[in-house]
Amino acid sequence: MNTAPIGIFDSGIGGLTVARAVFERLPHESTIYFGDTARVPYGPKSPETVRRYSLEILHWLLGRDVKAVVIACNTSTAHALMALREASPVPVIGVIGPGARAAATATRSGRIGVIGTAGTIASGAYGRAIRALRADAIVEERACPLFVPLVEEGWFDHPAAELIACDYLEPLRAGGVDTLVLGCTHYPLLKPLLQRVMGPEVRLIDSAEETSRTLADALGERALEAPADAVPTHHFAVSDDEARFRAVGSRFIGERLSAAEVVPLG
Ligand code: DGL
């Protein structure tokens, strides 16, 4: 039993979709969330830069005595998971392995689509992780960079979002994928729109839910869980623009966010 908090970090606000899944699955666990709002977006940045930022955040979280770290950001997982695991004395969980596992289990035809930021898609990390689980899988990957600003504007169901989604997803539809991995923190908020564009028979995979399950298993295996009577605390920190984090973040987490600490890194 261990009441230390779980560290969760993202390039900004989007990782709150993962935090929400962790709160729901592990209601006795305390958390510290760090959103790198000063340096978001990570999607178009080089792997080296994303790794450097991610290591800085890891060290900040370790300084807060976290017992595990969840990389909620797909781009950061794609570029920095290995580096963080090497540098960390506590377990580090990324979102790509869990999402890939869920997709490999869900698909019937073996044709899987993956959407994410430019960096995540260029890394090929989802394709590798899926094919390691299912060698015959045909993985179609597509970068959808405009989805992040659309979601941050709250345009979840705006006609412009639908037009852009139709364009981005056309090759995946034409490729006949039966499963689509939402490989970016922001995309779960577009679920109804994406389901409509892809058609009702396509399974949408939300990495956030799968990641919280993997985290629960990792804590269980290492006897790191908080006791069932623990009263959790949730602390939020950002590197800039605390007011916007609270305003937009409330949409991601489905409830009002308490004040966040401002921690300028770098
Ligand atoms: N959090 C990022 C991800 O999941 C999306 C936003 C960004 O580009 O930083 O890939």
CSV table of N, CA, C and O and ligand atoms in Angstrom, one decimal, residues 9-15 39-45 72-77 95 116-118 120 145 148 152 183-187, ligand 1:
chain,number,residue,atom,x,y,z
A,9,PHE,N,1.4,13.6,-17.0
A,9,PHE,CA,1.7,14.8,-17.7
A,9,PHE,C,1.4,14.8,-19.2
A,9,PHE,O,1.2,13.7,-19.8
A,10,ASP,N,1.2,16.0,-19.7
A,10,ASP,CA,0.9,16.1,-21.1
A,10,ASP,C,1.5,17.4,-21.6
A,10,ASP,O,2.0,18.3,-20.8
A,11,SER,N,1.5,17.6,-22.9
A,11,SER,CA,2.0,18.9,-23.5
A,11,SER,C,1.1,20.0,-23.1
A,11,SER,O,1.5,21.2,-23.2
A,12,GLY,N,-0.1,19.8,-22.6
A,12,GLY,CA,-1.0,20.9,-22.2
A,12,GLY,C,-2.2,20.4,-21.5
A,12,GLY,O,-2.2,19.7,-20.5
A,13,ILE,N,-3.4,20.7,-22.1
A,13,ILE,CA,-4.7,20.5,-21.5
A,13,ILE,C,-5.2,19.1,-21.8
A,13,ILE,O,-5.9,18.5,-21.0
A,14,GLY,N,-4.9,18.6,-23.1
A,14,GLY,CA,-5.5,17.4,-23.6
A,14,GLY,C,-5.4,16.2,-22.7
A,14,GLY,O,-6.3,15.3,-22.6
A,15,GLY,N,-4.3,16.1,-22.0
A,15,GLY,CA,-4.0,14.9,-21.1
A,15,GLY,C,-5.1,14.8,-20.0
A,15,GLY,O,-5.1,13.7,-19.3
A,39,ARG,N,4.6,25.4,-23.7
A,39,ARG,CA,5.4,24.9,-24.9
A,39,ARG,C,4.5,24.0,-25.8
A,39,ARG,O,5.1,23.5,-26.7
A,40,VAL,N,3.2,23.9,-25.5
A,40,VAL,CA,2.3,23.2,-26.4
A,40,VAL,C,2.3,23.9,-27.7
A,40,VAL,O,2.4,25.2,-27.7
A,41,PRO,N,2.1,23.3,-28.9
A,41,PRO,CA,1.9,21.9,-29.1
A,41,PRO,C,3.2,21.1,-29.2
A,41,PRO,O,4.2,21.7,-29.7
A,42,TYR,N,3.2,19.8,-28.8
A,42,TYR,CA,4.4,19.0,-29.1
A,42,TYR,C,4.3,18.3,-30.5
A,42,TYR,O,5.3,17.9,-31.0
A,43,GLY,N,3.1,18.2,-31.0
A,43,GLY,CA,2.9,17.5,-32.3
A,43,GLY,C,3.8,17.8,-33.4
A,43,GLY,O,4.4,16.9,-34.0
A,44,PRO,N,4.1,19.1,-33.7
A,44,PRO,CA,5.0,19.5,-34.8
A,44,PRO,C,6.4,19.6,-34.4
A,44,PRO,O,7.3,19.9,-35.3
A,45,LYS,N,6.8,19.3,-33.1
A,45,LYS,CA,8.2,19.5,-32.7
A,45,LYS,C,9.1,18.3,-33.0
A,45,LYS,O,8.6,17.2,-33.1
A,72,ALA,N,0.6,11.1,-20.6
A,72,ALA,CA,-0.8,11.1,-21.2
A,72,ALA,C,-0.7,11.5,-22.7
A,72,ALA,O,-1.6,11.3,-23.5
A,73,CYS,N,0.4,12.2,-23.1
A,73,CYS,CA,0.6,12.7,-24.4
A,73,CYS,C,1.1,11.6,-25.4
A,73,CYS,O,2.2,11.0,-25.1
A,74,ASN,N,0.4,11.5,-26.5
A,74,ASN,CA,0.8,10.5,-27.5
A,74,ASN,C,2.1,10.8,-28.1
A,74,ASN,O,3.0,10.0,-28.3
A,75,THR,N,2.3,12.1,-28.4
A,75,THR,CA,3.5,12.6,-29.1
A,75,THR,C,4.7,12.3,-28.2
A,75,THR,O,5.8,11.8,-28.6
A,76,SER,N,4.6,12.6,-26.9
A,76,SER,CA,5.7,12.4,-25.9
A,76,SER,C,5.9,10.9,-25.7
A,76,SER,O,7.1,10.5,-25.7
A,77,THR,N,4.9,10.1,-25.7
A,77,THR,CA,5.1,8.7,-25.6
A,77,THR,C,5.9,8.2,-26.8
A,77,THR,O,6.8,7.4,-26.7
A,95,VAL,N,0.9,5.9,-23.5
A,95,VAL,CA,-0.5,5.7,-24.0
A,95,VAL,C,-0.5,4.8,-25.2
A,95,VAL,O,-1.6,4.3,-25.6
A,116,GLY,N,-3.3,10.7,-35.4
A,116,GLY,CA,-2.6,11.4,-34.3
A,116,GLY,C,-1.9,12.7,-34.8
A,116,GLY,O,-2.2,13.1,-36.0
A,117,THR,N,-1.0,13.2,-34.0
A,117,THR,CA,-0.3,14.4,-34.5
A,117,THR,C,0.7,14.1,-35.5
A,117,THR,O,1.0,12.9,-35.7
A,118,ALA,N,1.3,15.1,-36.2
A,118,ALA,CA,2.3,14.8,-37.2
A,118,ALA,C,3.5,14.0,-36.6
A,118,ALA,O,4.0,13.1,-37.2
A,120,THR,N,3.5,12.0,-33.9
A,120,THR,CA,3.2,10.6,-33.5
A,120,THR,C,3.1,9.7,-34.8
A,120,THR,O,3.6,8.6,-34.8
A,145,PRO,N,-3.5,17.1,-37.9
A,145,PRO,CA,-3.0,18.2,-37.0
A,145,PRO,C,-4.1,19.3,-36.7
A,145,PRO,O,-4.0,19.9,-35.7
A,148,VAL,N,-6.5,19.3,-33.1
A,148,VAL,CA,-6.1,19.8,-31.8
A,148,VAL,C,-6.7,21.2,-31.6
A,148,VAL,O,-7.4,21.5,-30.7
A,152,GLU,N,-9.7,22.5,-29.0
A,152,GLU,CA,-9.4,23.6,-28.0
A,152,GLU,C,-10.4,24.8,-28.2
A,152,GLU,O,-10.7,25.5,-27.2
A,183,GLY,N,-5.3,8.3,-31.6
A,183,GLY,CA,-4.0,8.4,-31.0
A,183,GLY,C,-3.5,9.8,-30.6
A,183,GLY,O,-2.4,10.2,-30.9
A,184,CYS,N,-4.4,10.6,-30.0
A,184,CYS,CA,-4.1,11.9,-29.6
A,184,CYS,C,-5.0,12.3,-28.4
A,184,CYS,O,-6.2,11.9,-28.4
A,185,THR,N,-4.5,13.0,-27.4
A,185,THR,CA,-5.2,13.3,-26.2
A,185,THR,C,-6.6,14.0,-26.5
A,185,THR,O,-7.5,13.8,-25.8
A,186,HIS,N,-6.6,14.8,-27.6
A,186,HIS,CA,-7.8,15.6,-27.9
A,186,HIS,C,-8.9,14.9,-28.6
A,186,HIS,O,-10.0,15.3,-28.6
A,187,TYR,N,-8.6,13.8,-29.3
A,187,TYR,CA,-9.6,13.2,-30.2
A,187,TYR,C,-10.8,12.5,-29.5
A,187,TYR,O,-11.8,12.5,-30.1
B,1,DGL,N1,-1.0,15.9,-26.4
B,1,DGL,C1,-0.7,15.8,-27.8
B,1,DGL,C2,-0.8,14.3,-28.2
B,1,DGL,O1,-1.5,13.5,-27.6
B,1,DGL,C3,-1.6,16.7,-28.6
B,1,DGL,C4,-1.3,18.2,-28.5
B,1,DGL,C5,0.1,18.6,-28.9
B,1,DGL,O2,0.4,18.6,-30.1
B,1,DGL,O3,0.9,18.9,-28.0
B,1,DGL,O4,-0.2,13.9,-29.1
